[in-house]
PDB file of C-alpha atoms in Angstrom:
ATOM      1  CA  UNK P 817     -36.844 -12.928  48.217  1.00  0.00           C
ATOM      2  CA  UNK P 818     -32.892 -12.278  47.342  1.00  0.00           C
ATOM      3  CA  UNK P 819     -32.107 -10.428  45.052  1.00  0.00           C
ATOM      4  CA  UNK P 820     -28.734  -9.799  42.621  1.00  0.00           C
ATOM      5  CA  UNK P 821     -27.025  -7.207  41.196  1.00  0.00           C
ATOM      6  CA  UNK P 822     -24.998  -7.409  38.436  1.00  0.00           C
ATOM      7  CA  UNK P 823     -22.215  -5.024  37.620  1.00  0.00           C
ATOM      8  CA  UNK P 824     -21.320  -4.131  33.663  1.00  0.00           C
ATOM      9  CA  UNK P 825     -18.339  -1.975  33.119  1.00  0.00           C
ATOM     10  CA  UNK P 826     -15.082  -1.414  31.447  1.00  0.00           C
ATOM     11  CA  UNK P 827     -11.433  -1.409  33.747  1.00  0.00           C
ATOM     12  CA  UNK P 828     -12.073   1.692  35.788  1.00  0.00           C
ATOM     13  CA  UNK P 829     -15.674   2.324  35.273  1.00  0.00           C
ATOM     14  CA  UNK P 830     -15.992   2.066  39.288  1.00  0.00           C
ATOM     15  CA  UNK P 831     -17.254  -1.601  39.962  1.00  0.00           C
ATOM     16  CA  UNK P 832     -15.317  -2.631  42.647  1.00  0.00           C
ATOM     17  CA  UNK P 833     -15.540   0.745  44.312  1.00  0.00           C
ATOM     18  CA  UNK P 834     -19.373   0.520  44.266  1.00  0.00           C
ATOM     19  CA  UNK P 835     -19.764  -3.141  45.245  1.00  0.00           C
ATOM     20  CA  UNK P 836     -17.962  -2.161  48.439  1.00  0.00           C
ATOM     21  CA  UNK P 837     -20.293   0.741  49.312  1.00  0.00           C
ATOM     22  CA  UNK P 838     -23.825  -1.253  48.612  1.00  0.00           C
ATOM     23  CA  UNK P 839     -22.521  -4.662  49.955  1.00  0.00           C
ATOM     24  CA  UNK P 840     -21.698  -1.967  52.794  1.00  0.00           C
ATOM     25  CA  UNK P 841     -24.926  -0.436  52.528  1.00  0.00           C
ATOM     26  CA  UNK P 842     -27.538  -3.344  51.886  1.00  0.00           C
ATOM     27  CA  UNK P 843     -25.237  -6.229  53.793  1.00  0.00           C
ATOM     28  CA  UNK P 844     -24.411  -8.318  50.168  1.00  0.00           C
ATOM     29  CA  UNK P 845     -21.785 -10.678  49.313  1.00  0.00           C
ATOM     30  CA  UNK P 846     -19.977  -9.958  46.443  1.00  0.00           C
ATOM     31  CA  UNK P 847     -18.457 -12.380  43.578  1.00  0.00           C
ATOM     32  CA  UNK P 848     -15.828 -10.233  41.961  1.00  0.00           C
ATOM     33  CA  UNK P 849     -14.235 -12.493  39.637  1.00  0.00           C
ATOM     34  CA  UNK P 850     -11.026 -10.911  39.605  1.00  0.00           C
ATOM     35  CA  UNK P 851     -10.419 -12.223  42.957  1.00  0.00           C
ATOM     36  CA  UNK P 852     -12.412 -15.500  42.332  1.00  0.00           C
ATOM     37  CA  UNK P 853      -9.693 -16.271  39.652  1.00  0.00           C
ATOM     38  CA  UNK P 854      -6.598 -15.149  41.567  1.00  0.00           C
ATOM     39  CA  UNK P 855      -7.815 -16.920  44.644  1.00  0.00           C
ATOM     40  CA  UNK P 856      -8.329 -19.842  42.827  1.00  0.00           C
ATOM     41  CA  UNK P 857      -4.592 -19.520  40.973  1.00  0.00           C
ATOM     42  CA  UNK P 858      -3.126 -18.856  44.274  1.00  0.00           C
ATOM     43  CA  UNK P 859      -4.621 -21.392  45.903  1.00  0.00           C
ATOM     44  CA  UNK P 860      -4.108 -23.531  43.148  1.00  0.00           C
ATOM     45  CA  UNK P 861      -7.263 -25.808  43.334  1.00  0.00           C
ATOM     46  CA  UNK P 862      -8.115 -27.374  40.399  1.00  0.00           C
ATOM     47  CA  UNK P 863     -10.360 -25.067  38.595  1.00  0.00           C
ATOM     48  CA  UNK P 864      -7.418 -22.290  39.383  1.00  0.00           C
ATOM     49  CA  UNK P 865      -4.550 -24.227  37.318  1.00  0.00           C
ATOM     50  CA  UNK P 866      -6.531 -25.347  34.844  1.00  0.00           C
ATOM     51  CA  UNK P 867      -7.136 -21.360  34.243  1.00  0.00           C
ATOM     52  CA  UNK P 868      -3.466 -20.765  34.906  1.00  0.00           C
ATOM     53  CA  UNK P 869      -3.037 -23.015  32.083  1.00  0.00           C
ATOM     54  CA  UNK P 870      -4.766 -21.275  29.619  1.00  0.00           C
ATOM     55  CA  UNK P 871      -3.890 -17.623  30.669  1.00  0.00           C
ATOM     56  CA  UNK P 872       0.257 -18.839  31.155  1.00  0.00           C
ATOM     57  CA  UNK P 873      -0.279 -19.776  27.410  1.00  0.00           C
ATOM     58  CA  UNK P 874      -2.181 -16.268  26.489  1.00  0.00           C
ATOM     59  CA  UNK P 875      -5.417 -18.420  25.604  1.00  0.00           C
ATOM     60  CA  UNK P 876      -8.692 -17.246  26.565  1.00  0.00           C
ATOM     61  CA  UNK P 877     -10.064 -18.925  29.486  1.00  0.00           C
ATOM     62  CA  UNK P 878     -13.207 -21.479  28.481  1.00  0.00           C
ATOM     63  CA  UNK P 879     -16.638 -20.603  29.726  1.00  0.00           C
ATOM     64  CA  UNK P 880     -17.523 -23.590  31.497  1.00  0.00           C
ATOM     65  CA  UNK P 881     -13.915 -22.464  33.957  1.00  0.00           C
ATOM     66  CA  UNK P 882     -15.303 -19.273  34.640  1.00  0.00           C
ATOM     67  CA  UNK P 883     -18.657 -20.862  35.165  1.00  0.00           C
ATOM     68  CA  UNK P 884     -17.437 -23.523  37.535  1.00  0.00           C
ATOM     69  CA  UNK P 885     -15.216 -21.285  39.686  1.00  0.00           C
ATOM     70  CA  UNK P 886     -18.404 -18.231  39.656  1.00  0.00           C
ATOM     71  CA  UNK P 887     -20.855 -21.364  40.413  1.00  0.00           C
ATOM     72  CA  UNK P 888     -18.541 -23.243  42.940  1.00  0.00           C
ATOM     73  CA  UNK P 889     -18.514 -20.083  45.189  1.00  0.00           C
ATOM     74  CA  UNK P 890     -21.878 -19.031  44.948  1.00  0.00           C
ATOM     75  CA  UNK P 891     -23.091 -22.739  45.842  1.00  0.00           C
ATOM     76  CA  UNK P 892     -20.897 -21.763  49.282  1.00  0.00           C
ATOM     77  CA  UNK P 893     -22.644 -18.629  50.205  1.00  0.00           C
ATOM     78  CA  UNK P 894     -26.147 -20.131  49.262  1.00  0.00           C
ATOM     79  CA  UNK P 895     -27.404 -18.337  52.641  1.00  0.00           C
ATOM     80  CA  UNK P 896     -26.847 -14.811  52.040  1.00  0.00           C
ATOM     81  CA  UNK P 897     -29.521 -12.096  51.142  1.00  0.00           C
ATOM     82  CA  UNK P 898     -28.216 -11.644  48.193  1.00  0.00           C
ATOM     83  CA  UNK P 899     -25.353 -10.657  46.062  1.00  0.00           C
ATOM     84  CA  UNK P 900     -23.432  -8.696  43.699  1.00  0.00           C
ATOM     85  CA  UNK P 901     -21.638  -9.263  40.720  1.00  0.00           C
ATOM     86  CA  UNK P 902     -19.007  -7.574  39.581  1.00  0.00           C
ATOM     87  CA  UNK P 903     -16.795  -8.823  36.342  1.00  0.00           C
ATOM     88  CA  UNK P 904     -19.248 -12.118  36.142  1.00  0.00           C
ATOM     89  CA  UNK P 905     -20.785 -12.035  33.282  1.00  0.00           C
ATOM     90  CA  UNK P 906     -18.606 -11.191  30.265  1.00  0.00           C
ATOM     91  CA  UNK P 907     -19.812 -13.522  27.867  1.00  0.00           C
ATOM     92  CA  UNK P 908     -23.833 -14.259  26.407  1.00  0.00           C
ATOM     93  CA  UNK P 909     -23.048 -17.962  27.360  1.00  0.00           C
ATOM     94  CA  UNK P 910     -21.988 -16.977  30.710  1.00  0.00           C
ATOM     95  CA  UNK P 911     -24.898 -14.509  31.040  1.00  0.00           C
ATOM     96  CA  UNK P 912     -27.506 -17.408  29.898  1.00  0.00           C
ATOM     97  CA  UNK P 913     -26.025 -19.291  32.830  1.00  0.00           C
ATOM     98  CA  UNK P 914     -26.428 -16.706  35.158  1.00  0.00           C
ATOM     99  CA  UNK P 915     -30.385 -16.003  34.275  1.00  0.00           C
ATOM    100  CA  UNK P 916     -30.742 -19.902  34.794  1.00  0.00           C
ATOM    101  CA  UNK P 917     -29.196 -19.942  37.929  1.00  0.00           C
ATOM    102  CA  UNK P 918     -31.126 -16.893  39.523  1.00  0.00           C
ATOM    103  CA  UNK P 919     -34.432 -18.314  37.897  1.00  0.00           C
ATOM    104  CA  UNK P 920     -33.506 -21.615  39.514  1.00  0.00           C
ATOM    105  CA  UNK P 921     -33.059 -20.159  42.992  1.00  0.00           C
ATOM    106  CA  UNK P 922     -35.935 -17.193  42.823  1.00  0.00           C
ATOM    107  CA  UNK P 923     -33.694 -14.816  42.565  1.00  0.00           C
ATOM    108  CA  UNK P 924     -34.957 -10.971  40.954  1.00  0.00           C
ATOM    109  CA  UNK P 925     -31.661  -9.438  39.050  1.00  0.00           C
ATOM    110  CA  UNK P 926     -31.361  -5.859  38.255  1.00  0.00           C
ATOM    111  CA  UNK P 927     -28.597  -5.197  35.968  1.00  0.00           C
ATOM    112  CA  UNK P 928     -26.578  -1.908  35.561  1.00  0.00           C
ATOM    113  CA  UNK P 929     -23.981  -0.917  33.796  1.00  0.00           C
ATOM    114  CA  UNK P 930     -21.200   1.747  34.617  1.00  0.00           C
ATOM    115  CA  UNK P 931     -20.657   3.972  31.393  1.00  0.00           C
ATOM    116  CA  UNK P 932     -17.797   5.860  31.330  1.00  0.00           C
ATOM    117  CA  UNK P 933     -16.060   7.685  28.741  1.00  0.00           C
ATOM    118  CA  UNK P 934     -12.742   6.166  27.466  1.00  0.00           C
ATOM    119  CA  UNK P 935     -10.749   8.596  27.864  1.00  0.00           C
ATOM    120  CA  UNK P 936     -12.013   8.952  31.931  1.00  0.00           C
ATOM    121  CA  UNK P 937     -11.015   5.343  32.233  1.00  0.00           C
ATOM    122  CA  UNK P 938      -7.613   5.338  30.872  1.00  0.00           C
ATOM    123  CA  UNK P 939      -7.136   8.565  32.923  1.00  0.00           C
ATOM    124  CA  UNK P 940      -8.395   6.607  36.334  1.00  0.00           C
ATOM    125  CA  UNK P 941      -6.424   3.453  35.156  1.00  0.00           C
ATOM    126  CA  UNK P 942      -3.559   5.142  34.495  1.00  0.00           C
ATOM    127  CA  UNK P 943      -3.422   6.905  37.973  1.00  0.00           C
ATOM    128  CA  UNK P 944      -3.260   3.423  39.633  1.00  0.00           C
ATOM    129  CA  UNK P 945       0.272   3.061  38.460  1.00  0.00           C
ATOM    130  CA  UNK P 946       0.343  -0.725  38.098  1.00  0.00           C
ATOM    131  CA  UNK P 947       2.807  -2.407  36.543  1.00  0.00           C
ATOM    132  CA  UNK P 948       1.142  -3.414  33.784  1.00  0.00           C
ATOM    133  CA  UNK P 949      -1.323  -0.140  33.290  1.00  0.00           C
ATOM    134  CA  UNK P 950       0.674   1.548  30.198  1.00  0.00           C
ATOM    135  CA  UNK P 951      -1.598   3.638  28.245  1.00  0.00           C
ATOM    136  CA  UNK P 952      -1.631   0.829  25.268  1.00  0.00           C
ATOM    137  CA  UNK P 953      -2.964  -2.552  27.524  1.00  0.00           C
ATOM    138  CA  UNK P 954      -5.074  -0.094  29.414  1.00  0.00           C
ATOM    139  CA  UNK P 955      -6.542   0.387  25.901  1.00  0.00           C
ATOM    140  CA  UNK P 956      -6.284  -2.635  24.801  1.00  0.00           C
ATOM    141  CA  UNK P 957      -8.509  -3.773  27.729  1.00  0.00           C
ATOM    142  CA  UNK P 958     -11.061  -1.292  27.261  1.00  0.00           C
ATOM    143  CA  UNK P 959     -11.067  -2.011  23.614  1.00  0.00           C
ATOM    144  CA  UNK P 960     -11.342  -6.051  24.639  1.00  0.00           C
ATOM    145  CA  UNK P 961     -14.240  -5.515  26.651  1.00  0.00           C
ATOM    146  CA  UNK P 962     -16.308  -3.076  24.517  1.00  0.00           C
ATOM    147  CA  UNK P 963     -16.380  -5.925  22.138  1.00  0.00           C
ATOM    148  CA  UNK P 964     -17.264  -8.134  24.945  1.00  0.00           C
ATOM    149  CA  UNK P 965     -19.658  -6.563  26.395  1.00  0.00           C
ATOM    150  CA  UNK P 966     -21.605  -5.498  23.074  1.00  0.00           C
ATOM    151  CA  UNK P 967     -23.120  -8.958  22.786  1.00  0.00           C
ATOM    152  CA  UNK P 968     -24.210  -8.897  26.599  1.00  0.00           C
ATOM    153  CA  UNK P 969     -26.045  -5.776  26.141  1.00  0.00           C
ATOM    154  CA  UNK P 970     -27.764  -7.292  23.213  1.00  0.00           C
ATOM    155  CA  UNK P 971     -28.654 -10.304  25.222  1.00  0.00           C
ATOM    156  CA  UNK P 972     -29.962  -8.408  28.384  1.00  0.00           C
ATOM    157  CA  UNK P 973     -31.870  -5.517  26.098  1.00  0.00           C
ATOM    158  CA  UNK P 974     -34.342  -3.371  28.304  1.00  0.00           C
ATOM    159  CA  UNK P 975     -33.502  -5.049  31.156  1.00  0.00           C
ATOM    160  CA  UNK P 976     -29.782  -2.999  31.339  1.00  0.00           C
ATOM    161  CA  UNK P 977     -30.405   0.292  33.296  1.00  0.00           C
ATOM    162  CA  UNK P 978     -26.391   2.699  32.513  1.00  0.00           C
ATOM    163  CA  UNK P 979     -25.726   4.628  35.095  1.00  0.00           C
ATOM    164  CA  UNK P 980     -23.256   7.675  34.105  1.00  0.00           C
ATOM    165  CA  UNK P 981     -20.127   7.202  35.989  1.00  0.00           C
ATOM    166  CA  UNK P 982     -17.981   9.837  34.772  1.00  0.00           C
ATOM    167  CA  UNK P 983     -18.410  11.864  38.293  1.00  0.00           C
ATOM    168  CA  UNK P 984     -17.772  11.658  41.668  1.00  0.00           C
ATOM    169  CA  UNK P 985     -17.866   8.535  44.052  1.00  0.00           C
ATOM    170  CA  UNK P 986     -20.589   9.798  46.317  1.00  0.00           C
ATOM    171  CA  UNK P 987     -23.009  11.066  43.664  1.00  0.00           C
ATOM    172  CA  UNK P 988     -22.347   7.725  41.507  1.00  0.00           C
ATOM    173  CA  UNK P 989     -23.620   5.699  44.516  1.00  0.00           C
ATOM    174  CA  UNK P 990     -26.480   8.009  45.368  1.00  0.00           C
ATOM    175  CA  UNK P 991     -27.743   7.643  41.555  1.00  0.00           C
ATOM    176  CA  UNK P 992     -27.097   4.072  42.041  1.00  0.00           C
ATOM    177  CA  UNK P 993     -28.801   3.889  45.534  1.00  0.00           C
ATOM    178  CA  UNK P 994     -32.059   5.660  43.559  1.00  0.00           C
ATOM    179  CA  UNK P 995     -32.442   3.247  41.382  1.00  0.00           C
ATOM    180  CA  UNK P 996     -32.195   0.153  43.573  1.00  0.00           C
ATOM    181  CA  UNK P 997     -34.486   1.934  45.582  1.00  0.00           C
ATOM    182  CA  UNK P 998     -37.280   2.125  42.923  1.00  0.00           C
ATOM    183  CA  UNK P 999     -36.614  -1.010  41.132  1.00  0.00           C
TER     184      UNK P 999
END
Protein backbone atom coordinates (compact mmCIF):
# COMPACT_ATOMS: atom_id res chain seq x y z
CA UNK A 1 0.00 0.00 0.00
CA UNK A 2 1.44 3.79 -0.61
CA UNK A 3 1.45 5.82 1.66
CA UNK A 4 1.63 10.00 2.06
CA UNK A 5 3.06 12.34 4.09
CA UNK A 6 1.95 15.55 4.55
CA UNK A 7 4.07 18.43 5.69
CA UNK A 8 2.42 21.44 8.05
CA UNK A 9 4.66 24.32 8.80
CA UNK A 10 5.24 27.97 8.80
CA UNK A 11 8.21 29.70 6.19
CA UNK A 12 11.28 28.18 7.77
CA UNK A 13 9.90 25.53 9.93
CA UNK A 14 12.22 23.00 7.81
CA UNK A 15 9.79 21.39 5.16
CA UNK A 16 11.66 21.44 2.24
CA UNK A 17 14.82 20.49 4.06
CA UNK A 18 13.11 17.34 5.42
CA UNK A 19 11.23 16.28 2.27
CA UNK A 20 14.67 16.03 0.68
CA UNK A 21 16.17 13.76 3.37
CA UNK A 22 13.01 11.13 3.60
CA UNK A 23 12.21 11.28 -0.21
CA UNK A 24 16.13 10.50 0.08
CA UNK A 25 15.64 8.06 2.66
CA UNK A 26 12.30 6.12 1.79
CA UNK A 27 12.61 6.80 -2.30
CA UNK A 28 9.24 9.41 -2.37
CA UNK A 29 8.23 11.94 -4.77
CA UNK A 30 7.55 15.08 -3.46
CA UNK A 31 4.73 17.82 -4.45
CA UNK A 32 6.12 21.01 -3.02
CA UNK A 33 3.79 23.52 -4.19
CA UNK A 34 6.08 26.27 -4.23
CA UNK A 35 7.67 24.82 -7.18
CA UNK A 36 4.35 23.36 -8.58
CA UNK A 37 3.21 27.07 -8.87
CA UNK A 38 6.42 28.61 -10.21
CA UNK A 39 6.80 25.79 -12.66
CA UNK A 40 3.53 26.23 -13.76
CA UNK A 41 4.03 30.38 -14.04
CA UNK A 42 7.20 29.77 -15.79
CA UNK A 43 6.03 27.49 -17.97
CA UNK A 44 3.07 29.35 -18.40
CA UNK A 45 0.45 26.53 -19.00
CA UNK A 46 -2.81 27.39 -18.36
CA UNK A 47 -3.41 26.66 -14.79
CA UNK A 48 0.08 28.79 -14.23
CA UNK A 49 -1.36 32.22 -15.78
CA UNK A 50 -4.49 31.92 -14.60
CA UNK A 51 -2.56 31.96 -11.00
CA UNK A 52 -0.27 34.65 -12.33
CA UNK A 53 -3.38 36.47 -12.78
CA UNK A 54 -4.56 36.51 -9.51
CA UNK A 55 -1.18 36.83 -7.60
CA UNK A 56 0.03 39.93 -10.41
CA UNK A 57 -3.23 41.54 -9.00
CA UNK A 58 -2.34 40.66 -5.10
CA UNK A 59 -5.61 38.37 -5.02
CA UNK A 60 -5.55 35.19 -3.33
CA UNK A 61 -5.27 32.33 -5.56
CA UNK A 62 -8.84 30.17 -5.76
CA UNK A 63 -8.84 26.68 -4.38
CA UNK A 64 -9.97 24.80 -7.22
CA UNK A 65 -6.19 26.46 -9.03
CA UNK A 66 -4.25 25.09 -6.40
CA UNK A 67 -6.28 21.95 -6.56
CA UNK A 68 -5.95 21.49 -10.28
CA UNK A 69 -2.22 22.23 -10.55
CA UNK A 70 -1.56 19.77 -6.94
CA UNK A 71 -4.07 17.16 -8.76
CA UNK A 72 -2.70 17.56 -12.39
CA UNK A 73 0.81 16.48 -11.14
CA UNK A 74 -0.03 13.89 -8.89
CA UNK A 75 -2.32 12.20 -11.70
CA UNK A 76 1.44 12.13 -13.57
CA UNK A 77 3.35 10.33 -10.96
CA UNK A 78 0.36 7.89 -10.25
CA UNK A 79 3.21 5.04 -10.11
CA UNK A 80 5.31 6.02 -7.33
CA UNK A 81 5.39 4.45 -3.74
CA UNK A 82 4.28 7.21 -2.40
CA UNK A 83 4.68 10.82 -1.69
CA UNK A 84 5.18 13.83 0.26
CA UNK A 85 3.60 16.96 0.64
CA UNK A 86 5.00 19.86 1.48
CA UNK A 87 2.98 23.44 1.31
CA UNK A 88 -0.26 21.35 -0.14
CA UNK A 89 -2.69 21.69 1.99
CA UNK A 90 -3.24 25.23 3.31
CA UNK A 91 -6.78 25.46 3.23
CA UNK A 92 -9.83 22.92 5.00
CA UNK A 93 -11.27 22.84 1.37
CA UNK A 94 -8.03 21.89 0.00
CA UNK A 95 -7.40 19.43 2.86
CA UNK A 96 -11.06 17.76 2.25
CA UNK A 97 -9.76 17.25 -1.26
CA UNK A 98 -6.74 15.74 -0.32
CA UNK A 99 -8.46 13.00 2.23
CA UNK A 100 -10.77 12.22 -0.88
CA UNK A 101 -8.13 11.73 -3.12
CA UNK A 102 -5.91 9.40 -0.84
CA UNK A 103 -9.22 7.51 0.20
CA UNK A 104 -9.91 7.20 -3.51
CA UNK A 105 -6.53 5.69 -4.35
CA UNK A 106 -5.89 3.56 -0.86
CA UNK A 107 -3.63 5.68 0.20
CA UNK A 108 -2.71 5.73 4.46
CA UNK A 109 -1.64 9.60 5.31
CA UNK A 110 0.26 10.48 8.33
CA UNK A 111 0.31 14.08 8.92
CA UNK A 112 2.97 16.14 10.84
CA UNK A 113 3.50 19.33 11.48
CA UNK A 114 6.87 21.30 12.00
CA UNK A 115 6.42 23.67 15.14
CA UNK A 116 8.74 26.17 15.49
CA UNK A 117 8.93 29.15 17.52
CA UNK A 118 8.46 32.53 15.70
CA UNK A 119 11.08 34.07 16.57
CA UNK A 120 13.45 30.77 15.27
CA UNK A 121 11.73 31.24 11.96
CA UNK A 122 12.21 34.81 11.31
CA UNK A 123 15.82 34.22 12.54
CA UNK A 124 16.27 31.17 9.80
CA UNK A 125 14.27 33.29 7.21
CA UNK A 126 16.08 36.12 7.71
CA UNK A 127 19.53 34.37 7.23
CA UNK A 128 18.44 33.40 3.66
CA UNK A 129 18.87 36.96 2.59
CA UNK A 130 16.23 37.02 -0.15
CA UNK A 131 15.13 39.85 -1.61
CA UNK A 132 12.01 39.97 -0.31
CA UNK A 133 12.80 38.37 3.41
CA UNK A 134 12.67 41.84 5.50
CA UNK A 135 11.83 41.17 8.99
CA UNK A 136 8.07 42.67 8.37
CA UNK A 137 6.83 40.13 5.16
CA UNK A 138 8.79 37.45 6.90
CA UNK A 139 6.22 38.23 9.64
CA UNK A 140 3.67 38.91 7.79
CA UNK A 141 3.95 35.37 6.31
CA UNK A 142 4.21 33.65 9.45
CA UNK A 143 1.37 35.65 10.76
CA UNK A 144 -0.67 34.65 7.26
CA UNK A 145 -0.18 31.15 7.78
CA UNK A 146 -0.84 30.76 11.55
CA UNK A 147 -4.25 31.89 10.61
CA UNK A 148 -4.20 29.48 7.84
CA UNK A 149 -3.21 26.76 9.24
CA UNK A 150 -5.47 27.07 12.52
CA UNK A 151 -8.49 25.81 10.62
CA UNK A 152 -6.41 22.77 9.15
CA UNK A 153 -5.44 21.67 12.49
CA UNK A 154 -9.01 21.81 13.50
CA UNK A 155 -10.00 19.80 10.52
CA UNK A 156 -7.25 17.04 10.87
CA UNK A 157 -7.65 16.89 15.00
CA UNK A 158 -5.82 13.72 16.49
CA UNK A 159 -4.71 12.73 13.42
CA UNK A 160 -1.77 15.81 13.43
CA UNK A 161 1.37 14.36 15.19
CA UNK A 162 4.02 18.24 15.85
CA UNK A 163 7.21 17.44 15.74
CA UNK A 164 9.52 20.19 17.61
CA UNK A 165 11.70 21.69 15.05
CA UNK A 166 13.47 24.29 16.84
CA UNK A 167 16.89 22.06 16.76
CA UNK A 168 19.22 20.68 14.63
CA UNK A 169 18.73 19.11 11.06
CA UNK A 170 19.92 15.65 11.94
CA UNK A 171 18.03 15.21 15.22
CA UNK A 172 14.74 16.79 13.50
CA UNK A 173 14.89 13.95 10.92
CA UNK A 174 15.78 11.23 13.38
CA UNK A 175 12.55 12.30 15.54
CA UNK A 176 10.83 12.38 12.31
CA UNK A 177 12.30 9.01 11.06
CA UNK A 178 10.84 7.51 14.70
CA UNK A 179 7.72 8.29 14.12
CA UNK A 180 7.25 7.11 10.54
CA UNK A 181 8.79 4.18 11.78
CA UNK A 182 6.05 3.37 14.38
CA UNK A 183 3.14 4.77 12.64
Amino acid sequence: MKNALILLGAPGSGKGTQSNLIADKFNLLTYCMGDIVRSEMSSETDLGKEMKGYITKGDLVPDEVIISMFNDNFNKNDNSNGFISDGFPRTVKQAEFLDNLLKDKGINSLILLMDVKKEKLVERLLARKRFDDTKEVIENRINTYNSEVSLILNYYGTRVIKIDCDGQVDSIFLNILNIINNA
